[in-house]
Amino acid sequence: MKQSVSAIFICGEKVLFMKRQNYLRAFPGYTSFPGGKVDKEDILEGGDNYLEYALKREIKEELNIDLDDLQLSGHIIDIAKYSLAVTPDFNPHRFENYYFKIFIKDEAHLEDIKFEFDQGEIAYTKWFNCHEAFESYKQGQMLVVPPMITILEDLDRDIASLDFLDANLKYDSKKCVPMIEPLFGLRQYMPLSNTFPPANRTNCFVLGDDGHKKIIIDPSPKNSDEYEKLLNSIGEHDISEVFLTHHHPDHHEYSRRLAKELGISFSMSKGTYDHLLEDFDKDYFNEFDVKFYQDGDIVVKSCGVDVKLITTGGHAFGQSSLYRVDGAWMIVSDLIQTVGTVTIGGKGSCMREYFQSLQNVIDIDPQVIMPSHGICLGGTLKIKKTLEHRLEREEQVRKCVSEGKEIEEIFKEIYPDLPERLKSYAMATITSHLEKLRDFGPGIC
């Protein structure tokens, strides 16, 4: 397993945090600490102390400061190994990350240290009072990986402690599904689901403040065993509604069983409801109360802030996104994915609506977006790149049409190396582009 190191700089009651750039491939827009991977050279050169060696090298590369020099000059009074977090087993890219506390003597010595941050990776840095940092997270304003939550809470408890902290995500994989809370108040459960590869999980969010209405969004475990794990996992919450973002099976499998077992109602857009009745039968929801939300309706509160429905059709007619109205975040369902690609084609899909939905989210500009498959992302860069790519693809299709090519020729031109098993999805997307061009013309319209 790969290893990495992180530096927690401490001066009095303050801690140095950095926000990663939104365009990075790994954890874009997340709040973290300086650090990086342990290299082979670190192990060779550092010997038994290779972790400390790697830490000093990373800090020199990222911040242009020499920890040895700062210790000799008395600016730094201690460097202590503080915590370990191992990437959970459900993540294919696993690391052992070691956290070190680095204590700066006082404010006067801090002023002498010239941190030079790599702006290619770091959007900005900030010295937070440890209590203020934890409160910022609790207001849903700080996007973090799971170990950071444990660390923030521990720093708030006793910033000077040298006790070793176990920051690992704790769950029993035999009884529960994984759950993380990258933004406070937004609990992201990750049951295995019957979704489209390479994704194998559909994010199931529990949303709503304690003591107020809570909803569960898109519960869709792949089988009975996974259903029981999800049920065990959400038992602490007093949930009153199952909210469905759209009608595709990997967003509602086992949802009726869950609603019946918990004795709760359904909520969704009217479009999602109509498509579900078409896909199954008119009696699909006969046992349940169903509430319809329209665009702009308030669905729930998170951290005391209203969360409203935004219609983001295109992938599926009536698909709904949920937006915290202060701009902190937006659950965008299958508007994009960070694992795999969204298909636009088939019943309920519309390329024109998809373009409009992408542009609408870009205009709203939430600080964080949360797809149904994959991790949360800082900013809307992924949305912008998706729209750019789709417009480029449309131009390729338009050019092929102007040259008199039929759909099979268009497929060979645009997707020359696509595996045969994915051809039907590509053909559906091409068809959707052709329909848009025929009925509405090119571009966002």
Coordinates of C-alpha atoms in Angstrom, one line a residue:
M1 CA 0.0 0.0 0.0
K2 CA 1.3 3.5 -0.9
Q3 CA 2.1 5.9 1.9
S4 CA 1.8 9.7 2.3
V5 CA 2.5 12.4 4.9
S6 CA 0.7 15.5 5.9
A7 CA 1.9 18.5 8.0
I8 CA -0.3 20.2 10.6
F9 CA 1.4 23.5 11.4
I10 CA 0.3 24.9 14.8
C11 CA 1.0 28.3 16.3
G12 CA -0.8 28.8 19.6
E13 CA -4.5 28.1 18.9
K14 CA -4.1 28.5 15.2
V15 CA -3.7 25.8 12.5
L16 CA -2.7 26.2 8.9
F17 CA -5.2 24.9 6.4
M18 CA -5.1 25.0 2.6
K19 CA -7.8 24.6 0.0
R20 CA -6.9 22.6 -3.1
Q21 CA -7.5 24.0 -6.5
N22 CA -10.9 23.0 -8.1
Y23 CA -9.2 21.6 -11.3
L24 CA -7.0 19.0 -9.6
R25 CA -7.8 15.4 -10.4
A26 CA -7.5 14.2 -6.7
F27 CA -9.9 15.8 -4.2
P28 CA -10.5 19.1 -6.1
G29 CA -11.7 21.9 -3.8
Y30 CA -11.1 20.0 -0.6
T31 CA -9.6 21.6 2.6
S32 CA -6.5 19.7 3.6
F33 CA -2.9 20.1 5.0
P34 CA 0.4 20.4 3.1
G35 CA 2.0 17.1 2.2
G36 CA 2.3 14.3 -0.4
K37 CA 3.4 10.8 -1.3
V38 CA 6.3 9.0 0.1
D39 CA 8.8 8.2 -2.7
K40 CA 11.3 5.3 -3.1
E41 CA 14.1 7.8 -2.6
D42 CA 12.6 8.8 0.8
I43 CA 12.8 5.2 2.0
L44 CA 16.4 4.8 0.6
E45 CA 17.7 8.1 2.0
G46 CA 15.7 8.3 5.2
G47 CA 16.1 4.7 6.5
D48 CA 14.2 4.1 9.7
N49 CA 13.1 7.7 9.7
Y50 CA 11.9 7.8 6.1
L51 CA 8.5 9.2 7.0
E52 CA 10.1 12.3 8.6
Y53 CA 12.5 12.5 5.7
A54 CA 9.5 12.5 3.2
L55 CA 7.7 15.1 5.3
K56 CA 10.7 17.5 5.2
R57 CA 11.2 16.9 1.4
E58 CA 7.5 17.6 0.7
I59 CA 7.4 20.8 2.8
K60 CA 10.5 22.0 1.1
E61 CA 8.9 21.4 -2.3
E62 CA 5.4 22.7 -1.5
L63 CA 6.2 25.6 0.9
N64 CA 9.9 26.3 0.2
I65 CA 10.8 26.1 3.9
D66 CA 13.5 23.9 5.5
L67 CA 12.2 22.3 8.7
D68 CA 15.7 21.4 9.9
D69 CA 16.8 25.0 9.6
L70 CA 13.7 26.2 11.4
Q71 CA 14.3 23.8 14.3
L72 CA 17.9 24.8 14.6
S73 CA 16.9 28.5 14.7
G74 CA 14.2 27.9 17.4
H75 CA 11.3 28.8 15.1
I76 CA 9.9 25.3 15.4
I77 CA 10.0 23.7 18.8
D78 CA 8.7 20.2 18.0
I79 CA 7.7 17.8 15.2
A80 CA 5.6 14.9 16.4
K81 CA 3.9 12.0 14.6
Y82 CA 0.3 12.6 15.4
S83 CA -2.1 10.4 13.5
L84 CA -2.6 7.7 10.9
A85 CA -5.5 7.2 8.5
V86 CA -5.8 4.4 6.0
T87 CA -8.0 4.8 3.0
P88 CA -11.0 2.5 3.5
D89 CA -11.2 -0.8 1.6
F90 CA -14.1 0.4 -0.6
N91 CA -11.8 2.9 -2.3
P92 CA -9.6 1.3 -5.1
H93 CA -6.8 3.9 -4.5
R94 CA -5.6 3.2 -1.0
F95 CA -3.0 5.1 1.1
E96 CA -1.6 5.1 4.6
N97 CA -1.4 8.8 5.4
Y98 CA 0.6 9.9 8.4
Y99 CA -0.1 13.2 10.0
F100 CA 2.6 15.2 11.9
K101 CA 2.1 18.1 14.2
I102 CA 4.7 20.9 13.7
F103 CA 4.7 23.4 16.5
I104 CA 5.8 27.0 15.8
K105 CA 7.1 28.7 18.9
D106 CA 4.9 31.9 18.8
E107 CA 3.4 34.6 16.6
A108 CA 6.7 36.5 16.4
H109 CA 8.5 33.5 15.0
L110 CA 5.6 32.7 12.6
E111 CA 6.1 36.2 11.1
D112 CA 9.7 35.2 10.2
I113 CA 8.7 32.1 8.3
K114 CA 8.1 32.8 4.6
F115 CA 5.7 30.2 3.3
E116 CA 5.7 30.0 -0.5
F117 CA 2.7 28.0 -1.7
D118 CA 2.4 26.2 -5.0
Q119 CA -0.5 28.1 -6.6
G120 CA -0.8 25.4 -9.2
E121 CA -2.2 23.1 -6.5
I122 CA -3.3 25.4 -3.7
A123 CA -6.1 27.9 -4.2
Y124 CA -5.5 29.6 -0.9
T125 CA -4.3 29.1 2.6
K126 CA -5.7 30.3 5.9
W127 CA -4.6 30.2 9.6
F128 CA -7.8 29.1 11.4
N129 CA -8.3 29.2 15.2
C130 CA -8.9 25.4 15.8
H131 CA -12.4 26.1 17.2
E132 CA -13.3 28.3 14.2
A133 CA -12.1 25.6 11.8
F134 CA -14.4 23.0 13.4
E135 CA -17.3 25.4 13.4
S136 CA -16.7 26.2 9.7
Y137 CA -17.0 22.5 8.9
K138 CA -20.2 22.2 11.1
Q139 CA -21.8 25.0 9.1
G140 CA -21.3 23.0 5.9
Q141 CA -18.7 25.4 4.5
M142 CA -15.6 23.1 4.5
L143 CA -15.3 20.1 2.1
V144 CA -13.1 17.4 3.6
V145 CA -12.1 13.7 3.5
P146 CA -13.2 11.6 6.5
P147 CA -9.9 11.7 8.6
M148 CA -10.1 15.5 8.6
I149 CA -13.4 15.4 10.6
T150 CA -11.8 13.4 13.4
I151 CA -8.7 15.6 13.3
L152 CA -10.7 18.9 13.4
E153 CA -12.7 17.6 16.4
D154 CA -9.5 16.5 18.2
L155 CA -7.7 19.8 17.5
D156 CA -10.7 21.6 18.9
R157 CA -10.6 19.4 22.0
D158 CA -6.8 19.8 22.7
I159 CA -4.6 21.4 20.1
A160 CA -1.4 20.7 22.0
S161 CA -2.0 17.0 22.7
L162 CA 0.7 14.6 21.6
D163 CA -1.5 11.6 22.1
F164 CA -1.6 9.5 18.9
L165 CA -5.0 9.7 17.2
D166 CA -6.7 7.0 15.2
A167 CA -8.3 8.9 12.4
N168 CA -9.6 5.9 10.4
L169 CA -13.1 5.7 9.1
K170 CA -14.9 3.2 11.4
Y171 CA -17.7 0.9 10.1
D172 CA -18.4 -2.8 10.1
S173 CA -18.4 -3.8 6.4
K174 CA -20.3 -7.0 7.3
K175 CA -23.2 -5.1 8.8
C176 CA -23.2 -1.6 7.3
V177 CA -22.5 0.3 4.1
P178 CA -19.8 2.9 4.0
M179 CA -20.8 6.4 5.1
I180 CA -18.8 9.7 4.9
E181 CA -19.8 13.3 5.6
P182 CA -17.7 15.4 3.3
L183 CA -19.8 18.4 4.2
F184 CA -21.4 18.5 7.6
G185 CA -25.1 17.7 7.5
L186 CA -24.8 15.8 4.2
R187 CA -24.4 12.1 5.0
Q188 CA -23.3 10.1 2.0
Y189 CA -24.1 6.4 2.2
M190 CA -22.5 4.3 -0.5
P191 CA -24.3 0.9 -1.0
L192 CA -23.3 -1.3 -3.9
S193 CA -25.9 -0.9 -6.6
N194 CA -26.8 -2.3 -10.0
T195 CA -25.5 0.8 -11.8
F196 CA -23.5 1.1 -15.0
P197 CA -19.8 0.2 -14.9
P198 CA -17.2 1.4 -14.0
A199 CA -19.4 2.8 -11.2
N200 CA -20.6 0.2 -8.8
R201 CA -22.2 2.3 -6.1
T202 CA -25.0 4.9 -6.1
N203 CA -24.7 7.6 -3.5
C204 CA -27.6 7.6 -1.0
F205 CA -27.8 10.8 0.9
V206 CA -29.5 11.5 4.2
L207 CA -30.4 15.1 4.5
G208 CA -32.1 17.3 7.1
D209 CA -31.2 18.8 10.5
D210 CA -31.7 16.9 13.7
G211 CA -35.1 17.5 15.2
H212 CA -36.5 18.5 11.8
K213 CA -37.7 16.7 8.7
K214 CA -35.1 14.3 7.2
I215 CA -35.2 12.6 3.8
I216 CA -33.2 9.8 2.3
I217 CA -32.3 10.3 -1.4
D218 CA -32.1 7.5 -4.0
P219 CA -31.7 4.4 -1.8
S220 CA -30.9 1.7 -4.3
P221 CA -28.9 -1.3 -2.9
K222 CA -28.1 -4.0 -5.4
N223 CA -29.6 -7.0 -3.4
S224 CA -31.2 -8.0 -0.2
D225 CA -27.9 -8.3 1.7
E226 CA -26.9 -4.8 0.7
Y227 CA -30.4 -3.6 1.6
E228 CA -30.0 -4.9 5.1
K229 CA -26.6 -3.2 5.5
L230 CA -28.2 0.1 4.4
L231 CA -31.1 -0.3 6.8
N232 CA -28.6 -1.0 9.6
S233 CA -26.6 2.1 8.7
I234 CA -29.4 4.6 8.6
G235 CA -31.1 3.4 11.8
E236 CA -29.9 6.4 13.8
H237 CA -32.0 8.8 11.7
D238 CA -35.7 9.6 12.0
I239 CA -36.4 9.7 8.3
S240 CA -39.8 10.8 7.0
E241 CA -39.5 10.7 3.2
V242 CA -37.8 8.8 0.4
F243 CA -36.8 11.4 -2.2
L244 CA -36.1 10.1 -5.8
T245 CA -34.1 12.2 -8.1
H246 CA -35.2 10.3 -11.3
H247 CA -36.7 7.1 -12.5
H248 CA -33.7 5.0 -13.5
P249 CA -33.5 1.7 -11.5
D250 CA -30.1 2.3 -9.9
H251 CA -31.7 5.2 -8.0
H252 CA -34.8 3.5 -6.5
E253 CA -34.2 -0.3 -6.3
Y254 CA -35.5 -1.5 -2.9
S255 CA -36.9 2.0 -2.1
R256 CA -40.5 0.7 -1.8
R257 CA -39.3 -2.0 0.6
L258 CA -37.5 0.6 2.6
A259 CA -40.4 3.0 2.7
K260 CA -42.8 0.2 3.8
E261 CA -40.5 -1.0 6.5
L262 CA -39.9 2.5 7.9
G263 CA -43.5 3.5 7.4
I264 CA -42.6 6.7 5.4
S265 CA -43.8 8.4 2.3
F266 CA -42.2 9.2 -1.1
S267 CA -41.4 12.5 -2.7
M268 CA -40.2 13.4 -6.2
S269 CA -41.0 15.5 -9.3
K270 CA -44.2 14.7 -11.2
G271 CA -42.1 13.7 -14.2
T272 CA -40.2 11.1 -12.2
Y273 CA -43.5 9.7 -10.9
D274 CA -45.0 9.4 -14.3
H275 CA -42.0 7.7 -15.7
L276 CA -41.9 5.2 -12.9
L277 CA -45.6 4.3 -13.5
E278 CA -44.7 3.8 -17.2
D279 CA -41.7 1.6 -16.4
F280 CA -43.6 -0.6 -13.9
D281 CA -47.4 -0.2 -13.5
K282 CA -50.0 2.3 -12.4
D283 CA -50.2 0.6 -9.0
Y284 CA -46.5 1.1 -8.2
F285 CA -47.0 3.6 -5.4
N286 CA -50.5 2.5 -4.3
E287 CA -49.3 1.6 -0.8
F288 CA -47.6 5.0 -0.3
D289 CA -48.3 8.7 0.1
V290 CA -46.4 10.6 -2.6
K291 CA -45.6 14.3 -2.5
F292 CA -44.7 16.2 -5.6
Y293 CA -42.1 18.9 -5.6
Q294 CA -41.8 21.5 -8.3
D295 CA -38.8 23.6 -9.4
G296 CA -38.0 26.1 -6.6
D297 CA -39.9 24.3 -3.8
I298 CA -38.2 24.0 -0.4
V299 CA -37.6 20.3 0.3
V300 CA -35.7 20.4 3.6
K301 CA -33.2 22.4 5.7
S302 CA -29.5 21.7 6.2
C303 CA -27.5 23.5 8.9
G304 CA -30.5 25.8 9.2
V305 CA -30.5 26.8 5.5
D306 CA -33.2 26.0 3.1
V307 CA -32.6 23.3 0.4
K308 CA -34.7 23.7 -2.7
L309 CA -35.4 21.6 -5.8
I310 CA -33.8 22.6 -9.1
T311 CA -35.0 20.7 -12.2
T312 CA -32.0 19.4 -14.2
G313 CA -33.5 17.3 -16.9
G314 CA -31.8 15.9 -20.0
H315 CA -30.4 12.6 -18.7
A316 CA -33.9 11.8 -17.4
F317 CA -37.1 13.7 -17.8
G318 CA -38.0 15.5 -14.5
Q319 CA -34.6 14.7 -12.9
S320 CA -34.2 16.8 -9.8
S321 CA -31.2 18.4 -8.1
L322 CA -31.2 19.8 -4.5
Y323 CA -29.5 23.1 -3.9
R324 CA -28.6 24.7 -0.6
V325 CA -29.8 28.3 -1.2
D326 CA -26.7 30.0 0.4
G327 CA -24.7 28.4 -2.5
A328 CA -22.7 26.0 -0.3
W329 CA -23.5 22.9 -2.3
M330 CA -25.8 21.1 -4.9
I331 CA -26.7 17.5 -5.2
V332 CA -26.7 17.1 -9.0
S333 CA -27.8 13.4 -9.3
D334 CA -26.8 12.1 -12.8
L335 CA -26.1 15.4 -14.4
I336 CA -22.5 14.4 -14.3
Q337 CA -20.5 11.6 -12.8
T338 CA -17.0 11.4 -11.4
V339 CA -17.0 7.6 -12.1
G340 CA -17.9 6.9 -15.7
T341 CA -19.9 8.9 -18.2
V342 CA -23.5 10.1 -18.3
T343 CA -25.6 8.7 -21.2
I344 CA -28.0 11.0 -23.0
G345 CA -30.4 8.8 -25.1
G346 CA -33.5 6.7 -24.8
K347 CA -36.8 7.3 -23.1
G348 CA -36.9 10.5 -21.0
S349 CA -33.5 11.8 -22.3
C350 CA -33.2 15.1 -24.2
M351 CA -29.9 16.6 -25.4
R352 CA -31.3 20.1 -25.5
E353 CA -32.6 19.9 -21.9
Y354 CA -29.2 18.4 -20.9
F355 CA -27.3 21.4 -22.3
Q356 CA -29.7 23.8 -20.6
S357 CA -29.4 22.0 -17.2
L358 CA -25.6 22.1 -17.4
Q359 CA -25.6 25.8 -18.2
N360 CA -28.2 26.4 -15.4
V361 CA -25.9 24.8 -12.8
I362 CA -22.9 26.8 -14.1
D363 CA -25.0 30.0 -13.7
I364 CA -26.0 29.0 -10.2
D365 CA -22.4 28.3 -9.4
P366 CA -22.6 26.2 -6.2
Q367 CA -19.3 25.9 -4.2
V368 CA -19.5 22.1 -4.2
I369 CA -21.3 19.7 -6.5
M370 CA -22.3 16.1 -5.4
P371 CA -23.0 13.6 -8.1
S372 CA -24.8 10.3 -7.6
H373 CA -21.7 8.2 -8.6
G374 CA -18.3 9.2 -7.3
I375 CA -17.0 11.9 -4.9
C376 CA -18.0 15.5 -4.2
L377 CA -16.2 18.1 -6.2
G378 CA -15.3 21.7 -5.4
G379 CA -16.8 24.2 -7.9
T380 CA -18.5 23.7 -11.2
L381 CA -15.4 23.0 -13.4
K382 CA -16.5 19.4 -14.1
I383 CA -19.9 20.8 -15.2
K384 CA -18.2 23.3 -17.5
K385 CA -15.9 20.7 -19.0
T386 CA -18.8 18.4 -19.6
L387 CA -20.7 21.0 -21.4
E388 CA -17.7 21.9 -23.5
H389 CA -17.2 18.3 -24.4
R390 CA -20.8 17.8 -25.4
L391 CA -20.8 20.9 -27.6
E392 CA -17.6 19.6 -29.3
R393 CA -19.3 16.3 -29.8
E394 CA -22.3 18.0 -31.3
E395 CA -20.1 19.9 -33.7
Q396 CA -18.6 16.6 -34.8
V397 CA -22.0 15.1 -35.4
R398 CA -23.1 18.2 -37.3
K399 CA -20.1 18.1 -39.6
C400 CA -20.7 14.4 -40.3
V401 CA -24.3 15.2 -41.2
S402 CA -23.2 18.0 -43.5
E403 CA -21.0 15.4 -45.3
G404 CA -24.0 13.1 -45.8
K405 CA -22.9 10.4 -43.4
E406 CA -25.4 8.0 -41.9
I407 CA -25.5 7.2 -38.2
E408 CA -23.3 4.1 -38.5
E409 CA -20.7 6.1 -40.3
I410 CA -21.0 8.9 -37.7
F411 CA -20.4 6.3 -35.0
K412 CA -17.2 5.0 -36.7
E413 CA -16.0 8.5 -37.2
I414 CA -16.5 9.7 -33.7
Y415 CA -15.9 6.5 -31.7
P416 CA -13.3 4.6 -33.7
D417 CA -11.9 2.7 -30.7
L418 CA -15.0 2.2 -28.5
P419 CA -15.5 -1.4 -27.2
E420 CA -18.4 -3.2 -28.8
R421 CA -20.2 -3.5 -25.5
L422 CA -20.6 0.3 -25.3
K423 CA -21.8 0.8 -28.9
S424 CA -25.5 0.9 -28.0
Y425 CA -24.9 3.8 -25.5
A426 CA -22.9 5.7 -28.0
M427 CA -25.5 5.2 -30.7
A428 CA -28.2 6.5 -28.3
T429 CA -26.1 9.6 -27.6
I430 CA -25.6 10.2 -31.4
T431 CA -29.3 9.8 -32.0
S432 CA -30.0 12.4 -29.2
H433 CA -27.6 14.8 -30.9
L434 CA -29.2 14.3 -34.3
E435 CA -32.7 14.9 -32.8
K436 CA -31.5 18.2 -31.2
L437 CA -29.8 19.4 -34.3
R438 CA -32.9 18.6 -36.4
D439 CA -35.4 20.2 -34.0
F440 CA -33.5 23.1 -32.4
G441 CA -30.2 23.5 -34.2
P442 CA -26.7 23.7 -32.6
G443 CA -25.5 25.2 -29.3
I444 CA -27.4 25.9 -26.1
C445 CA -30.9 26.9 -27.1

